[in-house]
Coordinates of C-alpha atoms and ligand atoms in Angstrom, one line a residue:
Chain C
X1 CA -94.1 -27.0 -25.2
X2 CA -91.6 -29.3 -23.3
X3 CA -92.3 -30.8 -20.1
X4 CA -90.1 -31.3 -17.7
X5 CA -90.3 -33.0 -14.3
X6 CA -89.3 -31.3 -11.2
X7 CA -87.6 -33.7 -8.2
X8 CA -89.6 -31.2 -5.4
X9 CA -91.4 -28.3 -6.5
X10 CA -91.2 -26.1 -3.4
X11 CA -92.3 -22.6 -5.0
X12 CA -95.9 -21.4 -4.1
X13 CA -98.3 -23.5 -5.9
X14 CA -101.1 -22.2 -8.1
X15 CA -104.3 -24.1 -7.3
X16 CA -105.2 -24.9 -10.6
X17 CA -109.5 -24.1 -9.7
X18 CA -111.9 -21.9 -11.1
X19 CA -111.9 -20.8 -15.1
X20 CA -108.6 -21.5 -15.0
X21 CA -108.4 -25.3 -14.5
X22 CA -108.1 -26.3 -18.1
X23 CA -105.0 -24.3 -18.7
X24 CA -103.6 -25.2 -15.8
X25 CA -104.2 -28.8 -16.7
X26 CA -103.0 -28.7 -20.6
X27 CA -99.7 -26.8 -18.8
X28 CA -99.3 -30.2 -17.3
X29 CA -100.0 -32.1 -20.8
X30 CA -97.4 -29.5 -22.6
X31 CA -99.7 -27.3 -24.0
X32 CA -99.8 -23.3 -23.7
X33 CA -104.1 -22.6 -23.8
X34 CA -104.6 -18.8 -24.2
X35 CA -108.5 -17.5 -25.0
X36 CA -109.8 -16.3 -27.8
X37 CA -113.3 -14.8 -28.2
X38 CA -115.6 -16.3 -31.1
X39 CA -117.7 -12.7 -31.3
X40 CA -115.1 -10.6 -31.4
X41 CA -112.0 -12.1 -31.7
X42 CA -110.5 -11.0 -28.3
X43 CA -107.3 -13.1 -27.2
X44 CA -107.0 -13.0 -23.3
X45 CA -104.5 -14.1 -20.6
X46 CA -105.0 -15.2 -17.5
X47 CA -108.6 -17.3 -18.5
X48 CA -112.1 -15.9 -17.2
X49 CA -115.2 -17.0 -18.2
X50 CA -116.1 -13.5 -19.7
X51 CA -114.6 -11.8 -22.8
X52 CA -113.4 -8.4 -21.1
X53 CA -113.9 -6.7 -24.6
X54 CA -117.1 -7.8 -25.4
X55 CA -118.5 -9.8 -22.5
X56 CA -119.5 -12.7 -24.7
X57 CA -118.1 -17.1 -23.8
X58 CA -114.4 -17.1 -24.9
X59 CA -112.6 -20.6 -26.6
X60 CA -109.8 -22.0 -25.9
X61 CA -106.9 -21.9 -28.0
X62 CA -103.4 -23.4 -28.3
X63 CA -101.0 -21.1 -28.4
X64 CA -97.6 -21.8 -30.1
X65 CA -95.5 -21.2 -26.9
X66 CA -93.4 -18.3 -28.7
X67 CA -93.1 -14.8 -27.8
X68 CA -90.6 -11.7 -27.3
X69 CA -89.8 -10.6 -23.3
X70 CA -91.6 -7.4 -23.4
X71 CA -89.9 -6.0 -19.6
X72 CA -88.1 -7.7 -16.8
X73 CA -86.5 -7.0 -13.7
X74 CA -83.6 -8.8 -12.3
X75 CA -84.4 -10.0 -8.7
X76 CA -81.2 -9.7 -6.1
X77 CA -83.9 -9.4 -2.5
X78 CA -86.5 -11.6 -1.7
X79 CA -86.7 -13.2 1.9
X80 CA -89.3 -16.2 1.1
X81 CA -88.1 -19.2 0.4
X82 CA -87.5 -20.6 -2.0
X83 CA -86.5 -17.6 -3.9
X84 CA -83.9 -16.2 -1.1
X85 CA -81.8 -19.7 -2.2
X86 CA -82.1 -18.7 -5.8
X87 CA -81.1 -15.1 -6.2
X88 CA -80.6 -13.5 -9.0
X89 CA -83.5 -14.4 -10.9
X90 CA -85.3 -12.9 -13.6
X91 CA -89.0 -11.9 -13.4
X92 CA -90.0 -10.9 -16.8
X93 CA -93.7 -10.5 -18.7
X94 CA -93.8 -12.3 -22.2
X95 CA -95.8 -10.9 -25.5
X96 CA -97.1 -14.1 -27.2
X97 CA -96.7 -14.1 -30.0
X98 CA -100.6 -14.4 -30.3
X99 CA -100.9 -10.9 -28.3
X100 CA -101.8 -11.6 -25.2
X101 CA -99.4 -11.5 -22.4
X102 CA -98.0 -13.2 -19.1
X103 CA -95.3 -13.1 -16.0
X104 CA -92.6 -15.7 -16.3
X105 CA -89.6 -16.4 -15.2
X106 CA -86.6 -16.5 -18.1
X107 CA -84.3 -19.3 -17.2
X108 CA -81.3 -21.4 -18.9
X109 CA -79.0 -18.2 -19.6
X110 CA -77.2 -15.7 -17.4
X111 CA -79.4 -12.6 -15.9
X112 CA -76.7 -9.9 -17.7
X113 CA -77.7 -11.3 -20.8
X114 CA -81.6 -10.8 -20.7
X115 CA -82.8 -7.8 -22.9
X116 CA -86.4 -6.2 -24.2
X117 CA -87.3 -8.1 -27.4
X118 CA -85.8 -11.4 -26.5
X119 CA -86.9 -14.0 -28.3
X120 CA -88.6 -16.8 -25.9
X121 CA -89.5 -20.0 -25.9
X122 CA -91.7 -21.6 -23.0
X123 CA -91.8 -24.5 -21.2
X124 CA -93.5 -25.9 -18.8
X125 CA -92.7 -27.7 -14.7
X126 CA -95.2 -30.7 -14.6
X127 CA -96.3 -30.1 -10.7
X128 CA -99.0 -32.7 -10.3
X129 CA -101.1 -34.1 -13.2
X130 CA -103.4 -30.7 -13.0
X131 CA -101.2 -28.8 -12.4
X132 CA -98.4 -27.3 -15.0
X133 CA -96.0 -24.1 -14.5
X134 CA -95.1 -22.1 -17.6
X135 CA -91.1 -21.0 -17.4
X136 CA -89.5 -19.3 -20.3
X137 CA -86.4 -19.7 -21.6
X138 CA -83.8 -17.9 -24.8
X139 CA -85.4 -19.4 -27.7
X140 CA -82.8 -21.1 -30.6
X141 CA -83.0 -20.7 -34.0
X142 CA -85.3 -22.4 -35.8
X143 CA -87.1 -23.2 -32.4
Chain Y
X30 CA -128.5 28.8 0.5
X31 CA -126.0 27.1 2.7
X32 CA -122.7 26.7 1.1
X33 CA -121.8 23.1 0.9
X34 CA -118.8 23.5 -1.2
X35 CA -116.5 20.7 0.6
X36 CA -113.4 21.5 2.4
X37 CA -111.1 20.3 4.7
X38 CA -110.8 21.5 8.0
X39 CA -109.0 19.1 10.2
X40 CA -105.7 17.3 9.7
X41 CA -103.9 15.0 12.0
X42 CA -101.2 12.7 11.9
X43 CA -100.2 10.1 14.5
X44 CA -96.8 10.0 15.7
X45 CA -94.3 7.9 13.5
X46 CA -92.0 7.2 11.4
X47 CA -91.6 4.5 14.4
X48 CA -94.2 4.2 17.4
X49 CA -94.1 0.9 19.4
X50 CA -96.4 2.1 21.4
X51 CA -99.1 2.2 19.2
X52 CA -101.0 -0.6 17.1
X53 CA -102.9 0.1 14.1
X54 CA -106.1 1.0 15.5
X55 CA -104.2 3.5 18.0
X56 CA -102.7 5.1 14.8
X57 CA -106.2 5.9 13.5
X58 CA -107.8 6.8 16.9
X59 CA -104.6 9.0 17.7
X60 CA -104.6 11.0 14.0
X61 CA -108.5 11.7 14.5
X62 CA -107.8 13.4 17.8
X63 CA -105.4 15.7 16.2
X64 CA -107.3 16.1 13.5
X65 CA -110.4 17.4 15.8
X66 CA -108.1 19.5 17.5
X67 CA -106.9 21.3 14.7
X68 CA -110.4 21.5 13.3
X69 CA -112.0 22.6 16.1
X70 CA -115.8 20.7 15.5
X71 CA -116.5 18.4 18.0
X72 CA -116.3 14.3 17.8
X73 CA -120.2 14.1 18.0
X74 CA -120.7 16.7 14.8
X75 CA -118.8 13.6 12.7
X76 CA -121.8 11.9 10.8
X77 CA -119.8 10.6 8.0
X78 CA -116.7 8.3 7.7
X79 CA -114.1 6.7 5.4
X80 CA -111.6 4.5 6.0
X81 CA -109.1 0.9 5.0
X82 CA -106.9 -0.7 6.6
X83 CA -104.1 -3.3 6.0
X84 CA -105.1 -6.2 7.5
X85 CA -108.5 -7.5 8.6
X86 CA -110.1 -4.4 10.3
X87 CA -111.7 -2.4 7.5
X88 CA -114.2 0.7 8.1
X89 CA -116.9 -1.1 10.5
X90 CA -114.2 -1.6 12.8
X91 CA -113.1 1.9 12.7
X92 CA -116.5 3.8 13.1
X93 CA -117.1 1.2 16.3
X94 CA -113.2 1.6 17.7
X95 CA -113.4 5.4 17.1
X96 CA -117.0 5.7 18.4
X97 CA -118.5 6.9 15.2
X98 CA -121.5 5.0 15.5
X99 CA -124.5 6.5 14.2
X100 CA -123.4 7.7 10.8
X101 CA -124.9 8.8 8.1
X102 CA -122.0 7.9 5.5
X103 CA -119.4 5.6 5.5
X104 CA -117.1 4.7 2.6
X105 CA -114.9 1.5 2.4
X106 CA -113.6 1.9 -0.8
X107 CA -109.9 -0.3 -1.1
X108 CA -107.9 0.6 -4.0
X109 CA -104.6 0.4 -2.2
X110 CA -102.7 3.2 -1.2
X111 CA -105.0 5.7 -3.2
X112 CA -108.0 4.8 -1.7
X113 CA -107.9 8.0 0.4
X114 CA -108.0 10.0 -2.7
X115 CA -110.9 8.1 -3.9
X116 CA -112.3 8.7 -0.5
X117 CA -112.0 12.7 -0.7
X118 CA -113.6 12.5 -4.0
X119 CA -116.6 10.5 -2.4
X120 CA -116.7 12.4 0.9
X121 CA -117.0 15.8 -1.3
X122 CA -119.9 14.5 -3.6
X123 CA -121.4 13.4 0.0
X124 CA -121.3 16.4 1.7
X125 CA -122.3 18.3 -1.9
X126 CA -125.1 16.1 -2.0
X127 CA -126.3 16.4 2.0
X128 CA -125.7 13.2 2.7
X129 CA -124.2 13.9 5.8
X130 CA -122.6 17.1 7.4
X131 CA -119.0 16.0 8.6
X132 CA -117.0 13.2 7.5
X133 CA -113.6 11.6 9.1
X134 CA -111.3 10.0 6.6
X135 CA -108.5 8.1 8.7
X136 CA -105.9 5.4 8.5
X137 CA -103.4 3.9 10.7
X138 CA -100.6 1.3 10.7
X139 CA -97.5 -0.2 12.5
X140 CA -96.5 -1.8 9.6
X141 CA -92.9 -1.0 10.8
X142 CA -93.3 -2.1 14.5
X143 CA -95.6 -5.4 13.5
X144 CA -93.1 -6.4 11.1
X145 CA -89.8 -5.6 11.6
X146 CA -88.6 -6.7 8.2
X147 CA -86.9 -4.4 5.4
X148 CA -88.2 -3.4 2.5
X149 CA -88.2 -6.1 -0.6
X150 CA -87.9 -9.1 1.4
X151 CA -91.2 -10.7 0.5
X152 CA -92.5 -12.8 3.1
X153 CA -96.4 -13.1 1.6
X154 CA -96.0 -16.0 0.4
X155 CA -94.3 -18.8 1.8
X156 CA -93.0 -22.5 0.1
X157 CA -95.0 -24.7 -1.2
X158 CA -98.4 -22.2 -0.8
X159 CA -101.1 -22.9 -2.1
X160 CA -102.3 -19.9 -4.2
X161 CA -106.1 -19.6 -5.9
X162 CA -107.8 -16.5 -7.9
X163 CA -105.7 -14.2 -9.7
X164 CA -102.8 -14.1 -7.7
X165 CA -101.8 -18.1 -8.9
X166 CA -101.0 -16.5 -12.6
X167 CA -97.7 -14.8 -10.7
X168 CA -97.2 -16.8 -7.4
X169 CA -94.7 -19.1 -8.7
X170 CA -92.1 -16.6 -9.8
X171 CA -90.8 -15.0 -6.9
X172 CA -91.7 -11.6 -8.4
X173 CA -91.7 -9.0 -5.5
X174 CA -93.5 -5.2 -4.6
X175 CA -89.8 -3.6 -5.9
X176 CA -90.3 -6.1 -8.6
X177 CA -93.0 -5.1 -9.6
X178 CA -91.9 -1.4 -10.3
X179 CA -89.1 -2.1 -12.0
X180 CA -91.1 -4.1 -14.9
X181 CA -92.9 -0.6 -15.0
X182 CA -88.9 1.2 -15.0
X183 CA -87.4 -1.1 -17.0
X184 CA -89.5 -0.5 -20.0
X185 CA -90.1 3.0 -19.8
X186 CA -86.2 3.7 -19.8
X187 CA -86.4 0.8 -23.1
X188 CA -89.2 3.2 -24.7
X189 CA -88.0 6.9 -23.7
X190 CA -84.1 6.9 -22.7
X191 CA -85.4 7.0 -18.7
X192 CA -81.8 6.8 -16.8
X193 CA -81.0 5.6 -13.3
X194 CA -79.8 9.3 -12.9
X195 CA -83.1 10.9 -13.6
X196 CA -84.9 8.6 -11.7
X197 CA -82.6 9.6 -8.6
X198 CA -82.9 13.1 -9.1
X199 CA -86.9 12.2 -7.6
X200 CA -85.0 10.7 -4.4
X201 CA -82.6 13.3 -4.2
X202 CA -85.2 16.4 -4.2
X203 CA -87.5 14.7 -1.7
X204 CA -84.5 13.5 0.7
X205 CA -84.0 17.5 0.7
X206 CA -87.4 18.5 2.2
X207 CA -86.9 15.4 4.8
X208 CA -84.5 17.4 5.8
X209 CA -86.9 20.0 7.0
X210 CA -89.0 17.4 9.1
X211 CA -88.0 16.7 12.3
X212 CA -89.6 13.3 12.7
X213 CA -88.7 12.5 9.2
X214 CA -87.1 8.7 9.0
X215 CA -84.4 9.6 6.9
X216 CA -82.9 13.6 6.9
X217 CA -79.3 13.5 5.8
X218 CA -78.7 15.0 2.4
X219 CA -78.1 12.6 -0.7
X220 CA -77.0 12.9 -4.2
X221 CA -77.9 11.0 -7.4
X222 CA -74.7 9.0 -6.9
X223 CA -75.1 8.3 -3.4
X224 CA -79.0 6.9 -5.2
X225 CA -77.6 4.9 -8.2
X226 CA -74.4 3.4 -5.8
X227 CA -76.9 2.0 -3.3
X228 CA -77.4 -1.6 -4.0
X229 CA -79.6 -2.5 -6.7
X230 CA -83.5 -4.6 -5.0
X231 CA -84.6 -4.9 -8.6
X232 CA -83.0 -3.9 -11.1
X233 CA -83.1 -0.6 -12.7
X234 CA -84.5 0.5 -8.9
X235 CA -81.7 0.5 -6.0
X236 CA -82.7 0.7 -2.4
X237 CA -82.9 4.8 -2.5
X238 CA -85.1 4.5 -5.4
X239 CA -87.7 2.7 -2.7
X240 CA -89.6 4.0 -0.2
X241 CA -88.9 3.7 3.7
X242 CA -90.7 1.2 5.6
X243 CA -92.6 3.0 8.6
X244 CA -95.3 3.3 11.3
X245 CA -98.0 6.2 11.0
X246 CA -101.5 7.1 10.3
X247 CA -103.7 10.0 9.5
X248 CA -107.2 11.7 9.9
X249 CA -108.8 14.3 7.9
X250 CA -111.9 15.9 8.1
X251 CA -114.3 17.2 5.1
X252 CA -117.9 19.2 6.0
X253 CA -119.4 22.2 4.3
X254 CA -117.8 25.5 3.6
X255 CA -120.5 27.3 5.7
X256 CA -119.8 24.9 9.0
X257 CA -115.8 25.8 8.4
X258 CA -116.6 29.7 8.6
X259 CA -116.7 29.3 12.8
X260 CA -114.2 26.8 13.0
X261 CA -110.5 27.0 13.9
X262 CA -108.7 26.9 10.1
X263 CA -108.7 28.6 7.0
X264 CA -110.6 25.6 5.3
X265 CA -108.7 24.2 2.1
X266 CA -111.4 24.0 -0.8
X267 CA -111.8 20.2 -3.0
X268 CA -112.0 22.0 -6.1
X269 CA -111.5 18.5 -8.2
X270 CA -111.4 14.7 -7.7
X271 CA -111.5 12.0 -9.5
X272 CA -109.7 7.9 -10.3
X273 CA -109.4 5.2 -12.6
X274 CA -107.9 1.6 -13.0
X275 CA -106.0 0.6 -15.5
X276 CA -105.6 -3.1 -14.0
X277 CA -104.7 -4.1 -10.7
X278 CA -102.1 -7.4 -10.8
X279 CA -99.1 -5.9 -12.2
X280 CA -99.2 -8.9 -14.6
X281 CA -102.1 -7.5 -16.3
X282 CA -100.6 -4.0 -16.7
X283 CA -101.8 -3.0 -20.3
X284 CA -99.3 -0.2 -21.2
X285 CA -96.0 -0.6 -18.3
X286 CA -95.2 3.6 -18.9
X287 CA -99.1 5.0 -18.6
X288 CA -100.9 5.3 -15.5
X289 CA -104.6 5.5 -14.8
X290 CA -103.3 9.2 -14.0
X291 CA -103.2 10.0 -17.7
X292 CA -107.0 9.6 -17.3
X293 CA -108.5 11.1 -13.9
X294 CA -105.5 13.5 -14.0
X295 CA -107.1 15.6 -16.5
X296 CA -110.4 14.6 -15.5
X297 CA -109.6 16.3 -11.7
X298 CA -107.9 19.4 -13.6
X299 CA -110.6 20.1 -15.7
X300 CA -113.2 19.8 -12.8
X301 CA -111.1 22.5 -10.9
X302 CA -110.6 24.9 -13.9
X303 CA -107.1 24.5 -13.8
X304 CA -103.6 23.4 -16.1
X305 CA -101.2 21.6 -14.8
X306 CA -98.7 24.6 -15.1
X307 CA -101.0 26.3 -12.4
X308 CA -100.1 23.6 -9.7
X309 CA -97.7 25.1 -6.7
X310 CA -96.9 22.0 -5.6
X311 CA -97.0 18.4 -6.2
X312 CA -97.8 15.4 -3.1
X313 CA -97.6 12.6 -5.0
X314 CA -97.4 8.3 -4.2
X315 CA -93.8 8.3 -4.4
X316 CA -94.0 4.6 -3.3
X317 CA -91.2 4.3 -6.0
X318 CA -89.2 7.0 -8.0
X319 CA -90.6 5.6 -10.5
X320 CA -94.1 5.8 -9.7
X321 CA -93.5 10.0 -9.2
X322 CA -92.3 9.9 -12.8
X323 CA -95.2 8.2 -14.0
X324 CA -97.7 10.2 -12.1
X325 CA -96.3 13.5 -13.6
X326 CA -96.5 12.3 -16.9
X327 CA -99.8 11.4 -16.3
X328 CA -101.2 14.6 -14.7
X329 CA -99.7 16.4 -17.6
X330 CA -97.0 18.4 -16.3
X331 CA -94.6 17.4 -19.2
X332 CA -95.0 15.3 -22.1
X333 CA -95.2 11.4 -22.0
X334 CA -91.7 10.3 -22.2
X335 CA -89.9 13.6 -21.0
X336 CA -90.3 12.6 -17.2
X337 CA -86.7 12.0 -17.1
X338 CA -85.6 15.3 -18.6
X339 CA -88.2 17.3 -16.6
X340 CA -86.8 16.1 -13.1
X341 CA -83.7 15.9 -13.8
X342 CA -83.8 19.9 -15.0
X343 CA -85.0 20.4 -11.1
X344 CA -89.0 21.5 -11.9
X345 CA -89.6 19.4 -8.8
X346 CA -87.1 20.5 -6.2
X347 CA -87.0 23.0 -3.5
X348 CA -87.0 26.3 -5.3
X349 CA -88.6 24.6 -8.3
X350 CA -91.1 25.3 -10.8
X351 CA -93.8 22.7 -8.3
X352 CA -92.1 21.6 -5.6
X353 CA -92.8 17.5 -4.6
X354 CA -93.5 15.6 -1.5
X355 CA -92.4 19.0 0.8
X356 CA -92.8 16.9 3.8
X357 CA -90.3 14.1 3.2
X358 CA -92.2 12.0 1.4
X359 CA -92.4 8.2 1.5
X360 CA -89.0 8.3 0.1
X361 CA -87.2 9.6 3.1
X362 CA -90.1 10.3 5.9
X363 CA -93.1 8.1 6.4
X364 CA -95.1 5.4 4.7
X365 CA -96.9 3.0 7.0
X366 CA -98.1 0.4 3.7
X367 CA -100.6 2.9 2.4
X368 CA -99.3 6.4 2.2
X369 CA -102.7 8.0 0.4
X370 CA -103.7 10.1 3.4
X371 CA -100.3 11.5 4.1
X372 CA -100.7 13.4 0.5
X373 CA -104.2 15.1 1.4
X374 CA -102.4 16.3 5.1
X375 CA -99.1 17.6 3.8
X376 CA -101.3 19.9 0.8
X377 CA -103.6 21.0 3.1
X378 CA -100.5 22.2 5.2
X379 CA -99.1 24.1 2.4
X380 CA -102.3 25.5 1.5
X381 CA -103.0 26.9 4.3
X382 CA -99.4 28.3 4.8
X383 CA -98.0 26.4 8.0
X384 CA -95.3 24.4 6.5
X385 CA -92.7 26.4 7.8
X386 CA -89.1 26.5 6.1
X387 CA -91.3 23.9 3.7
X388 CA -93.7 26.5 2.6
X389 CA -93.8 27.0 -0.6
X390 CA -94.6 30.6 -1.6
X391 CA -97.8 32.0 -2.4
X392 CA -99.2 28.1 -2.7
X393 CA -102.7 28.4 -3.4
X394 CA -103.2 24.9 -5.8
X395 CA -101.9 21.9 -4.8
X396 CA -102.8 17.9 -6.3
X397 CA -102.4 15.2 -4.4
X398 CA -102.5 11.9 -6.6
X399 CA -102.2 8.8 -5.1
X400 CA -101.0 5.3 -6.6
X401 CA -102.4 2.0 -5.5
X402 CA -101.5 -1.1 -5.7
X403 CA -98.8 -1.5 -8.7
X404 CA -99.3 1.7 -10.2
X405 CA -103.0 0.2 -10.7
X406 CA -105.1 2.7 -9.6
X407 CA -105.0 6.3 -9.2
X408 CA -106.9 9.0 -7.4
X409 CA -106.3 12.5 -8.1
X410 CA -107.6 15.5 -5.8
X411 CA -106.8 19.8 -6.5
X412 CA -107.2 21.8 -3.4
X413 CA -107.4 25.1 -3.4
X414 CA -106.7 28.2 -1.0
X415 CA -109.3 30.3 -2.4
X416 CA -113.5 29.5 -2.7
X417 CA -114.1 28.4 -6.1
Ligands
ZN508 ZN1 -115.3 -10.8 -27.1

């Protein structure tokens, strides 16, 4: 996934700690890291250290950074900064395409033109070197 | 043997939908007065308690602001806006059990007063916040509590043909019992378009799709059905309560159209004996319209996917097949952040026939099911009129 750098990142900022930290940190690096359970083959977003279908150690895996927009909703209130500044905005939860799913935002297109099924592409906001955001946008053909 | 089938005795509610005058805590110590009034037992029978609150002071707090000390029982269970469903079905296998003899369940908040803002806004997290545990997978991305909802709308009009209109039709029916309740926040009649031409928070959910923003609190109070022989009300009889969880950030939803309801809905039915056709009325989380359609679908009264049709044909309106939210609702009346409590108060009121131009006849089962968090976990509770 492309990384792109951000002049001042003013949104609420993930702390990158706990089970998390790797995929917070291979965000920053450009890649998507999804888990996937070696005893029973469990694929899980966001990362524990606990399979919640089996209980066993989950892996880390790379995920390809594709998926279809499974529901949104279009934003138009918000009183926090920065969103008030930044309204419409679409909130939307992604299927990977390797099953698990995760909230994003869908950006580089117009809010009217969002739809279920979408296909998406992700990228990701390099905040500090542990710390990368995962954004979506429409993804081209052959992307 | 002593009966100690649990019922409700006492019900009280604290003034609202806007009271300056009171902070949180005077919410809870003001709805437990009532609710000994009505009841008739006196403060020092209470040997059990229940409780949450909004902010920092949970149930220690309570028993020591309220004076309820030396208890036997006490229950701080915090599943959101439910959690006084979940505290009904743990009160009842108390009392069942002997644990203890009388239990208060109360809550309190001047949400309205404290805050001042309007509903959607945000404000929980400000720029440049630094978020840790679970709640850092959806900081970044300005999603919002109507937000929220409307992932759950959005997909179950994509799935079953859910319109705007239908959803409305929810608002609509509520706003018209509002109407009879004086201290109701919001009285005048409305119609779906008046619902689906208010200005969109989220979309598919417009402002009268969202619940009102209030102060208030409540108290209710559980013992046996042999202490409720001597006291002052007809006592209303838990015949069924149970909850579940399907997740509890929104982002983790597994299934955005089912509920944890399609689970302890049934579960809470079966306990009572009953079919969801036998319900007289409905007090149901209607945090969202949304939410109510949800719920219903989940307790059973129609068909996965035929919410839309099912309210929009009037089964839930005054004069309907099970009338909803007969006390305003937190649609048009009253919801102080957690609007659990208000559910168990307004069935008890119908059971026991004092809702006035409300009442809906010959009511003698009604479910209250509560919704916490984002739609993450329900409690449903039957009460009954008659001794099971
Ligand atoms: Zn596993």
């Amino acid at each position: 996934m492309e990384v792109r750098e951000v002049e001042t990142w003013t949104r609420p900022t993930p702390a990158g700690d706990g089970a998390g930290a790797p995929f917070w940190a291979a965000a920053a690096e450009g890649r998507l890291l999804i888990q996937h359970c070696p005893a029973c083959g469990w694929r899980q977003f966001y990362p524990r250290p606990i399979c919640i279908a089996c209980g066993a150690d989950p892996d880390w895996e790379e995920a390809s950074g594709r998926g279809r927009l499974h529901t949104f909703t279009v934003v138009r209130q918000n009183g926090a900064e920065p969103f008030r500044g930044q309204l419409p905005y679409v909130v939307a939860m992604i299927d990977l395409e390797e099953g698990p799913r995760m909230m994003g935002n869908v950006t580089g297109c117009e809010v009217d033109d969002v739809f279920i099924g979408m296909p998406m592409a992700a990228y990701a906001v390099k905040v500090s070197d542990d710390v990368g955001v995962v954004f979506w946008e429409p993804a081209t053909i052959g992307s | 043997m002593s009966d100690r089938t649990p019922v409700i005795v006492g019900v009280g509610l604290s003034d609202y939908p806007k009271a300056p005058h009171l902070d949180g805590l005077g919410h809870h110590a003001q709805a437990l007065q009532r609710a000994l009034a009505d009841s008739g037992l006196a403060k020092g029978e209470l040997d059990g308690y229940a409780g949450v609150g909004m902010g920092a002071d949970q149930a220690p707090t309570f028993t020591e602001y309220l004076g309820i000390k030396h208890h036997r029982y006490i229950d701080g269970t915090m599943t959101g806006g439910s959690s006084f469903e979940f505290h009904i079905q743990h009160a009842a296998a108390a009392i069942r059990q002997g644990l203890c003899e009388a239990v208060a369940i109360t809550y309190g908040s001047n949400f309205l007063s404290a805050m001042g803002r309007s509903l959607g806004t945000g404000g929980f997290l400000s720029a440049g916040q630094r978020v840790a545990g679970t709640a850092q997978y959806e900081a970044p991305y300005g999603n919002t509590l109507v937000g929220s909802y409307a992932l759950a709308a959005r997909r179950h009009m994509h799935e079953f043909g859910t319109t705007s209109e239908q959803l409305a039709a929810i608002a609509v029916g509520v706003r018209e019992y509002a109407g009879l309740n004086p201290s109701a926040m919001y009285r005048d009649p409305i119609t779906v378009d008046d619902v689906v031409g208010s200005r969109l928070i989220a979309d598919p959910l417009h402002k009268l799709d969202c619940c009102v923003v209030s102060d208030g609190g409540g108290a209710i109070i559980v013992t046996t059905a042999e202490r409720a022989r001597d006291l002052r009300q007809p006592p209303v009889y838990v015949l069924g309560a149970a909850g579940s969880q399907t997740h509890w950030n929104i982002s983790q939803m597994p299934d955005f159209t089912s509920t944890a309801a399609a689970s302890c809905g049934p579960e809470a039915l079966a306990q009572a004996g009953i079919r969801p056709d036998e319900i007289d009325t409905l007090q149901l989380y209607d945090s969202f319209t949304i939410t109510v359609m949800m719920l219903i679908e989940g307790l059973g009264l129609c068909p996965k996917g035929e919410g839309g049709a099912f309210v929009a044909e009037g089964n839930l309106r005054k004069g309907g097949r099970v009338p909803l939210n007969t006390d305003g609702g937190g649609l048009s009346s009253c919801h102080p952040g957690m609007r659990g409590i208000f559910l168990l108060a307004e069935a008890t009121r119908q059971l026991r026939g004092q809702a006035g131009e409300a009442q809906v006849p010959d009511c003698s089962i009604a479910v209250a099911c509560g919704s916490g968090g984002w739609l993450s976990c329900i409690g449903a509770v039957v009460l009954g009129k008659d001794h099971p």
